[in-house]
């Protein structure tokens, strides 16, 4: 009896050559529909599935492989005499290889398919055959996509596919069906954001140099089907392989940059906290102001810009040790300048789209929440509760500080002046300590600066630290039991205070 292989794929790339080489190894090829036509067109002999089953395709192709003569051939364990005997009694030939990919459901949905079209792209027979072949991997080689063709052919041409490889292929097949079902489940659930069972699939997008520390291995996984994950459309132009910390900081930098609006803007991040952020009339001005915010902390930092980098700016940036630079483009002159900093990572990256949901992993589980979109609250609801309503220039600095504070680890105090941060107090257990650090970082630049606090002041002491250093205005959510005391301290010292009514903790 000749060896038999079943091939039925939506992605036809490479399939004719794959089938031709199988045929040369003595395989009969069983196939369906478009795959059969493609193979016949390539000169590969094909046995239609309907000839094997003795039944035509029905229901517009919904039923064609769901038949004992197909699944019996796939699921028969050829190590068991009773299985072989039952196949012989029923005239079923065993299948040695099953090559299946699935209807392109994910692509159809991403392309805006309507409900009826999307439903027709939900594959039933394909996943059933993949799972059956994967279950019976000791008797059947499962091939879950074109990426495995050459490996399988090399094994067959060398005398047989080893069991270790068969098991790995089976695992790949089960991963494929799991991701496929997850995509369908998400689509069926529609806009349900917090379902009783959360089904998500993640695919390894990038091996990382190491984790938070060099002894920790790491990799970056992107959510399956997402078109807007951290590295979507990002091109690494030069530099070392990325590490866990690099990507975590790049996310922090690009997320803050996305909230700063359409003006030329620059962000410098260190250990997931911004140490500088600014807007300016030009990208050069924005970068200089961001760097001046805290030149010491910027050493070894991550820089994100929202404008193309030219040669002059490249020379400025090259003068500061920078781990990663992300920007929407680089001129040829800039590329030449950076080529002298071979270890520095250059990422060509456009705007980052903020996801609807964000997650934090905890031991054995995950915390899921709506993403915090700073600035989406109606600014007309902001209230000046102390001092005079701030002039336009002060408002601009207050809003900049407010946006940055939302991307600084809590407790956070951010000082800003003239379109750039001048002092940032991050990640403190008490708000007054965050205020002291921000003031210390800013030094004399506190005079005439404004401040933002990511949450309310529980006591007046934080405000006293700021106003004592020369800060003229502060923006904060309000909502403390001691708001009256805090507002009174601001009034007494001639400080303008604005309440927003919304907190922006970042843990």
PDB file of C-alpha atoms in Angstrom, residues 225-449:
ATOM      1  CA  UNK A 225      -3.996  39.603  16.184  1.00  0.00           C
ATOM      2  CA  UNK A 226      -2.890  42.937  17.620  1.00  0.00           C
ATOM      3  CA  UNK A 227      -1.896  45.510  15.025  1.00  0.00           C
ATOM      4  CA  UNK A 228      -0.699  48.067  17.558  1.00  0.00           C
ATOM      5  CA  UNK A 229       1.649  46.326  19.972  1.00  0.00           C
ATOM      6  CA  UNK A 230       4.901  47.934  21.147  1.00  0.00           C
ATOM      7  CA  UNK A 231       6.998  46.805  18.171  1.00  0.00           C
ATOM      8  CA  UNK A 232       4.351  47.091  15.433  1.00  0.00           C
ATOM      9  CA  UNK A 233       5.986  48.747  12.456  1.00  0.00           C
ATOM     10  CA  UNK A 234       9.207  49.297  14.393  1.00  0.00           C
ATOM     11  CA  UNK A 235      12.490  48.673  12.559  1.00  0.00           C
ATOM     12  CA  UNK A 236      15.768  48.227  14.437  1.00  0.00           C
ATOM     13  CA  UNK A 237      18.325  49.989  12.261  1.00  0.00           C
ATOM     14  CA  UNK A 238      21.421  49.299  14.326  1.00  0.00           C
ATOM     15  CA  UNK A 239      22.714  48.434  17.772  1.00  0.00           C
ATOM     16  CA  UNK A 240      22.746  45.599  20.268  1.00  0.00           C
ATOM     17  CA  UNK A 241      19.941  43.114  20.659  1.00  0.00           C
ATOM     18  CA  UNK A 242      17.239  44.523  22.908  1.00  0.00           C
ATOM     19  CA  UNK A 243      16.939  43.513  26.547  1.00  0.00           C
ATOM     20  CA  UNK A 244      13.892  43.235  28.808  1.00  0.00           C
ATOM     21  CA  UNK A 245      14.712  46.585  30.438  1.00  0.00           C
ATOM     22  CA  UNK A 246      15.237  48.254  27.059  1.00  0.00           C
ATOM     23  CA  UNK A 247      11.746  47.303  25.901  1.00  0.00           C
ATOM     24  CA  UNK A 248      10.119  48.191  29.216  1.00  0.00           C
ATOM     25  CA  UNK A 249      11.715  51.641  29.028  1.00  0.00           C
ATOM     26  CA  UNK A 250      10.859  52.035  25.341  1.00  0.00           C
ATOM     27  CA  UNK A 251       7.218  51.371  26.242  1.00  0.00           C
ATOM     28  CA  UNK A 252       7.339  54.017  28.967  1.00  0.00           C
ATOM     29  CA  UNK A 253       8.997  56.534  26.638  1.00  0.00           C
ATOM     30  CA  UNK A 254       6.722  55.959  23.656  1.00  0.00           C
ATOM     31  CA  UNK A 255       3.584  55.963  25.847  1.00  0.00           C
ATOM     32  CA  UNK A 256       4.478  59.339  27.354  1.00  0.00           C
ATOM     33  CA  UNK A 257       5.471  60.728  23.958  1.00  0.00           C
ATOM     34  CA  UNK A 258       2.051  59.740  22.574  1.00  0.00           C
ATOM     35  CA  UNK A 259       0.339  61.864  25.240  1.00  0.00           C
ATOM     36  CA  UNK A 260       2.291  65.061  24.525  1.00  0.00           C
ATOM     37  CA  UNK A 261       0.332  66.054  21.432  1.00  0.00           C
ATOM     38  CA  UNK A 262       1.390  67.105  17.939  1.00  0.00           C
ATOM     39  CA  UNK A 263       4.106  69.631  18.801  1.00  0.00           C
ATOM     40  CA  UNK A 264       7.744  68.566  18.430  1.00  0.00           C
ATOM     41  CA  UNK A 265       8.323  66.550  21.600  1.00  0.00           C
ATOM     42  CA  UNK A 266      11.099  64.612  23.308  1.00  0.00           C
ATOM     43  CA  UNK A 267      11.098  62.158  26.199  1.00  0.00           C
ATOM     44  CA  UNK A 268      14.034  60.666  28.074  1.00  0.00           C
ATOM     45  CA  UNK A 269      13.344  57.654  30.297  1.00  0.00           C
ATOM     46  CA  UNK A 270      15.475  55.871  32.863  1.00  0.00           C
ATOM     47  CA  UNK A 271      14.269  52.776  34.729  1.00  0.00           C
ATOM     48  CA  UNK A 272      10.737  53.232  33.347  1.00  0.00           C
ATOM     49  CA  UNK A 273      10.454  56.771  34.744  1.00  0.00           C
ATOM     50  CA  UNK A 274      10.814  59.909  32.646  1.00  0.00           C
ATOM     51  CA  UNK A 275      13.757  62.010  33.739  1.00  0.00           C
ATOM     52  CA  UNK A 276      12.989  64.610  31.089  1.00  0.00           C
ATOM     53  CA  UNK A 277      10.112  65.540  28.788  1.00  0.00           C
ATOM     54  CA  UNK A 278       9.555  68.649  26.731  1.00  0.00           C
ATOM     55  CA  UNK A 279       7.850  70.252  23.762  1.00  0.00           C
ATOM     56  CA  UNK A 280       9.371  72.961  21.617  1.00  0.00           C
ATOM     57  CA  UNK A 281       9.247  74.937  18.398  1.00  0.00           C
ATOM     58  CA  UNK A 282      11.603  72.332  16.915  1.00  0.00           C
ATOM     59  CA  UNK A 283      12.628  68.801  17.792  1.00  0.00           C
ATOM     60  CA  UNK A 284      16.125  70.091  18.599  1.00  0.00           C
ATOM     61  CA  UNK A 285      14.700  72.523  21.153  1.00  0.00           C
ATOM     62  CA  UNK A 286      12.475  69.832  22.658  1.00  0.00           C
ATOM     63  CA  UNK A 287      15.417  67.422  23.018  1.00  0.00           C
ATOM     64  CA  UNK A 288      17.649  70.032  24.655  1.00  0.00           C
ATOM     65  CA  UNK A 289      14.978  70.966  27.172  1.00  0.00           C
ATOM     66  CA  UNK A 290      14.275  67.311  27.977  1.00  0.00           C
ATOM     67  CA  UNK A 291      17.997  66.670  28.445  1.00  0.00           C
ATOM     68  CA  UNK A 292      18.436  69.746  30.624  1.00  0.00           C
ATOM     69  CA  UNK A 293      15.711  68.453  32.943  1.00  0.00           C
ATOM     70  CA  UNK A 294      18.173  65.968  34.480  1.00  0.00           C
ATOM     71  CA  UNK A 295      21.435  65.448  32.612  1.00  0.00           C
ATOM     72  CA  UNK A 296      22.798  63.100  35.256  1.00  0.00           C
ATOM     73  CA  UNK A 297      19.871  60.675  35.059  1.00  0.00           C
ATOM     74  CA  UNK A 298      19.768  60.883  31.248  1.00  0.00           C
ATOM     75  CA  UNK A 299      23.114  59.039  31.102  1.00  0.00           C
ATOM     76  CA  UNK A 300      22.343  55.598  29.668  1.00  0.00           C
ATOM     77  CA  UNK A 301      18.695  56.497  29.104  1.00  0.00           C
ATOM     78  CA  UNK A 302      16.086  55.801  26.448  1.00  0.00           C
ATOM     79  CA  UNK A 303      15.167  58.700  24.140  1.00  0.00           C
ATOM     80  CA  UNK A 304      11.934  58.946  22.147  1.00  0.00           C
ATOM     81  CA  UNK A 305      11.256  61.721  19.638  1.00  0.00           C
ATOM     82  CA  UNK A 306       8.267  62.464  17.419  1.00  0.00           C
ATOM     83  CA  UNK A 307      10.200  64.051  14.547  1.00  0.00           C
ATOM     84  CA  UNK A 308      12.880  62.883  12.121  1.00  0.00           C
ATOM     85  CA  UNK A 309      16.471  63.147  13.352  1.00  0.00           C
ATOM     86  CA  UNK A 310      18.913  65.036  11.135  1.00  0.00           C
ATOM     87  CA  UNK A 311      22.701  65.117  11.235  1.00  0.00           C
ATOM     88  CA  UNK A 312      22.995  68.098  13.574  1.00  0.00           C
ATOM     89  CA  UNK A 313      20.660  66.596  16.166  1.00  0.00           C
ATOM     90  CA  UNK A 314      22.357  63.213  15.776  1.00  0.00           C
ATOM     91  CA  UNK A 315      25.658  64.797  16.760  1.00  0.00           C
ATOM     92  CA  UNK A 316      24.037  66.315  19.862  1.00  0.00           C
ATOM     93  CA  UNK A 317      22.495  63.019  20.912  1.00  0.00           C
ATOM     94  CA  UNK A 318      25.739  61.151  20.225  1.00  0.00           C
ATOM     95  CA  UNK A 319      27.425  63.353  22.808  1.00  0.00           C
ATOM     96  CA  UNK A 320      25.325  61.734  25.551  1.00  0.00           C
ATOM     97  CA  UNK A 321      25.494  58.015  26.336  1.00  0.00           C
ATOM     98  CA  UNK A 322      22.113  56.778  25.079  1.00  0.00           C
ATOM     99  CA  UNK A 323      21.023  53.136  25.130  1.00  0.00           C
ATOM    100  CA  UNK A 324      18.097  53.398  22.697  1.00  0.00           C
ATOM    101  CA  UNK A 325      16.804  56.156  20.432  1.00  0.00           C
ATOM    102  CA  UNK A 326      13.323  55.836  18.913  1.00  0.00           C
ATOM    103  CA  UNK A 327      12.192  58.294  16.246  1.00  0.00           C
ATOM    104  CA  UNK A 328       9.981  58.222  13.143  1.00  0.00           C
ATOM    105  CA  UNK A 329      12.960  58.620  10.832  1.00  0.00           C
ATOM    106  CA  UNK A 330      16.666  59.348  10.437  1.00  0.00           C
ATOM    107  CA  UNK A 331      18.360  61.231   7.603  1.00  0.00           C
ATOM    108  CA  UNK A 332      21.306  59.561   5.848  1.00  0.00           C
ATOM    109  CA  UNK A 333      23.624  61.990   7.622  1.00  0.00           C
ATOM    110  CA  UNK A 334      22.132  61.023  10.995  1.00  0.00           C
ATOM    111  CA  UNK A 335      22.609  57.337  10.199  1.00  0.00           C
ATOM    112  CA  UNK A 336      26.247  58.008   9.363  1.00  0.00           C
ATOM    113  CA  UNK A 337      26.774  59.876  12.645  1.00  0.00           C
ATOM    114  CA  UNK A 338      25.154  57.103  14.686  1.00  0.00           C
ATOM    115  CA  UNK A 339      27.135  54.408  12.877  1.00  0.00           C
ATOM    116  CA  UNK A 340      30.074  55.501  15.031  1.00  0.00           C
ATOM    117  CA  UNK A 341      28.018  54.435  18.073  1.00  0.00           C
ATOM    118  CA  UNK A 342      27.563  50.843  16.934  1.00  0.00           C
ATOM    119  CA  UNK A 343      26.154  49.591  20.267  1.00  0.00           C
ATOM    120  CA  UNK A 344      23.468  52.274  20.402  1.00  0.00           C
ATOM    121  CA  UNK A 345      20.066  50.948  19.335  1.00  0.00           C
ATOM    122  CA  UNK A 346      18.228  52.972  16.721  1.00  0.00           C
ATOM    123  CA  UNK A 347      14.533  52.236  16.338  1.00  0.00           C
ATOM    124  CA  UNK A 348      12.546  53.691  13.473  1.00  0.00           C
ATOM    125  CA  UNK A 349       9.131  54.031  15.089  1.00  0.00           C
ATOM    126  CA  UNK A 350       6.038  56.070  14.363  1.00  0.00           C
ATOM    127  CA  UNK A 351       3.304  57.024  16.836  1.00  0.00           C
ATOM    128  CA  UNK A 352       2.254  54.476  19.463  1.00  0.00           C
ATOM    129  CA  UNK A 353      -1.454  53.736  19.776  1.00  0.00           C
ATOM    130  CA  UNK A 354      -2.608  53.461  23.383  1.00  0.00           C
ATOM    131  CA  UNK A 355      -4.421  50.137  23.950  1.00  0.00           C
ATOM    132  CA  UNK A 356      -7.911  50.081  25.443  1.00  0.00           C
ATOM    133  CA  UNK A 357      -6.832  47.733  28.220  1.00  0.00           C
ATOM    134  CA  UNK A 358      -3.624  47.346  30.172  1.00  0.00           C
ATOM    135  CA  UNK A 359      -2.455  44.455  32.325  1.00  0.00           C
ATOM    136  CA  UNK A 360      -0.040  43.817  35.163  1.00  0.00           C
ATOM    137  CA  UNK A 361       1.041  40.303  36.004  1.00  0.00           C
ATOM    138  CA  UNK A 362       0.989  39.132  39.608  1.00  0.00           C
ATOM    139  CA  UNK A 363       1.834  35.746  41.064  1.00  0.00           C
ATOM    140  CA  UNK A 364      -0.327  33.210  39.257  1.00  0.00           C
ATOM    141  CA  UNK A 365      -2.625  35.783  37.711  1.00  0.00           C
ATOM    142  CA  UNK A 366      -3.181  39.078  35.985  1.00  0.00           C
ATOM    143  CA  UNK A 367      -4.709  42.429  36.859  1.00  0.00           C
ATOM    144  CA  UNK A 368      -6.601  43.911  33.911  1.00  0.00           C
ATOM    145  CA  UNK A 369      -7.884  47.464  33.681  1.00  0.00           C
ATOM    146  CA  UNK A 370      -8.883  50.168  31.249  1.00  0.00           C
ATOM    147  CA  UNK A 371      -5.815  52.085  30.128  1.00  0.00           C
ATOM    148  CA  UNK A 372      -5.299  55.443  31.807  1.00  0.00           C
ATOM    149  CA  UNK A 373      -5.614  58.009  29.027  1.00  0.00           C
ATOM    150  CA  UNK A 374      -4.315  61.212  30.587  1.00  0.00           C
ATOM    151  CA  UNK A 375      -5.882  64.372  29.314  1.00  0.00           C
ATOM    152  CA  UNK A 376      -9.085  62.725  28.127  1.00  0.00           C
ATOM    153  CA  UNK A 377     -11.007  64.359  30.969  1.00  0.00           C
ATOM    154  CA  UNK A 378     -12.774  67.585  30.071  1.00  0.00           C
ATOM    155  CA  UNK A 379     -10.323  70.356  30.973  1.00  0.00           C
ATOM    156  CA  UNK A 380     -13.245  72.781  31.175  1.00  0.00           C
ATOM    157  CA  UNK A 381     -14.083  70.983  34.409  1.00  0.00           C
ATOM    158  CA  UNK A 382     -10.759  71.939  35.988  1.00  0.00           C
ATOM    159  CA  UNK A 383     -11.214  74.406  38.853  1.00  0.00           C
ATOM    160  CA  UNK A 384      -8.891  77.123  40.085  1.00  0.00           C
ATOM    161  CA  UNK A 385      -9.274  76.818  43.868  1.00  0.00           C
ATOM    162  CA  UNK A 386      -6.468  79.145  44.979  1.00  0.00           C
ATOM    163  CA  UNK A 387      -4.944  82.261  43.439  1.00  0.00           C
ATOM    164  CA  UNK A 388      -5.834  83.793  40.113  1.00  0.00           C
ATOM    165  CA  UNK A 389      -6.756  81.717  37.034  1.00  0.00           C
ATOM    166  CA  UNK A 390      -3.387  80.979  35.417  1.00  0.00           C
ATOM    167  CA  UNK A 391      -2.363  82.745  32.178  1.00  0.00           C
ATOM    168  CA  UNK A 392      -2.032  80.748  28.954  1.00  0.00           C
ATOM    169  CA  UNK A 393       1.730  80.164  29.283  1.00  0.00           C
ATOM    170  CA  UNK A 394       1.278  78.800  32.803  1.00  0.00           C
ATOM    171  CA  UNK A 395      -1.621  76.629  31.662  1.00  0.00           C
ATOM    172  CA  UNK A 396       0.599  75.070  28.979  1.00  0.00           C
ATOM    173  CA  UNK A 397       3.242  74.198  31.542  1.00  0.00           C
ATOM    174  CA  UNK A 398       0.650  72.883  33.992  1.00  0.00           C
ATOM    175  CA  UNK A 399      -0.839  70.586  31.360  1.00  0.00           C
ATOM    176  CA  UNK A 400       2.621  69.362  30.334  1.00  0.00           C
ATOM    177  CA  UNK A 401       3.503  68.597  33.941  1.00  0.00           C
ATOM    178  CA  UNK A 402       0.120  66.895  34.410  1.00  0.00           C
ATOM    179  CA  UNK A 403       0.631  64.610  31.392  1.00  0.00           C
ATOM    180  CA  UNK A 404       4.128  63.704  32.502  1.00  0.00           C
ATOM    181  CA  UNK A 405       3.025  63.050  36.098  1.00  0.00           C
ATOM    182  CA  UNK A 406       0.593  60.428  34.814  1.00  0.00           C
ATOM    183  CA  UNK A 407       3.556  58.470  33.393  1.00  0.00           C
ATOM    184  CA  UNK A 408       5.769  58.746  36.487  1.00  0.00           C
ATOM    185  CA  UNK A 409       5.710  55.998  39.112  1.00  0.00           C
ATOM    186  CA  UNK A 410       3.660  57.051  42.130  1.00  0.00           C
ATOM    187  CA  UNK A 411       3.946  58.986  44.306  1.00  0.00           C
ATOM    188  CA  UNK A 412       4.944  61.562  41.698  1.00  0.00           C
ATOM    189  CA  UNK A 413       5.643  65.289  41.638  1.00  0.00           C
ATOM    190  CA  UNK A 414       6.666  66.906  38.344  1.00  0.00           C
ATOM    191  CA  UNK A 415       8.003  70.452  37.963  1.00  0.00           C
ATOM    192  CA  UNK A 416       7.899  72.180  34.565  1.00  0.00           C
ATOM    193  CA  UNK A 417       8.850  75.521  33.114  1.00  0.00           C
ATOM    194  CA  UNK A 418       8.938  76.956  29.595  1.00  0.00           C
ATOM    195  CA  UNK A 419       7.662  73.779  27.931  1.00  0.00           C
ATOM    196  CA  UNK A 420       9.939  71.288  29.652  1.00  0.00           C
ATOM    197  CA  UNK A 421      10.281  69.408  32.914  1.00  0.00           C
ATOM    198  CA  UNK A 422      12.886  70.728  35.339  1.00  0.00           C
ATOM    199  CA  UNK A 423      12.507  68.349  38.273  1.00  0.00           C
ATOM    200  CA  UNK A 424      10.806  64.978  38.782  1.00  0.00           C
ATOM    201  CA  UNK A 425      10.249  63.198  42.089  1.00  0.00           C
ATOM    202  CA  UNK A 426       9.250  59.601  41.363  1.00  0.00           C
ATOM    203  CA  UNK A 427       8.192  56.445  43.134  1.00  0.00           C
ATOM    204  CA  UNK A 428       8.193  57.739  46.702  1.00  0.00           C
ATOM    205  CA  UNK A 429       6.186  56.293  49.548  1.00  0.00           C
ATOM    206  CA  UNK A 430       5.263  59.797  50.769  1.00  0.00           C
ATOM    207  CA  UNK A 431       4.213  62.722  48.614  1.00  0.00           C
ATOM    208  CA  UNK A 432       6.244  65.249  50.559  1.00  0.00           C
ATOM    209  CA  UNK A 433       9.408  63.244  49.811  1.00  0.00           C
ATOM    210  CA  UNK A 434       8.507  63.247  46.114  1.00  0.00           C
ATOM    211  CA  UNK A 435       8.141  67.042  46.337  1.00  0.00           C
ATOM    212  CA  UNK A 436      11.522  67.394  48.047  1.00  0.00           C
ATOM    213  CA  UNK A 437      13.252  65.288  45.378  1.00  0.00           C
ATOM    214  CA  UNK A 438      11.635  67.243  42.543  1.00  0.00           C
ATOM    215  CA  UNK A 439      12.720  70.528  44.138  1.00  0.00           C
ATOM    216  CA  UNK A 440      16.253  69.240  44.690  1.00  0.00           C
ATOM    217  CA  UNK A 441      16.495  68.121  41.060  1.00  0.00           C
ATOM    218  CA  UNK A 442      15.255  71.494  39.796  1.00  0.00           C
ATOM    219  CA  UNK A 443      17.411  73.701  42.019  1.00  0.00           C
ATOM    220  CA  UNK A 444      17.173  77.351  41.044  1.00  0.00           C
ATOM    221  CA  UNK A 445      14.865  76.436  38.172  1.00  0.00           C
ATOM    222  CA  UNK A 446      12.058  76.085  40.727  1.00  0.00           C
ATOM    223  CA  UNK A 447      11.648  79.858  40.630  1.00  0.00           C
ATOM    224  CA  UNK A 448       8.611  80.499  38.451  1.00  0.00           C
ATOM    225  CA  UNK A 449       8.044  76.793  37.733  1.00  0.00           C
TER     226      UNK A 449
END
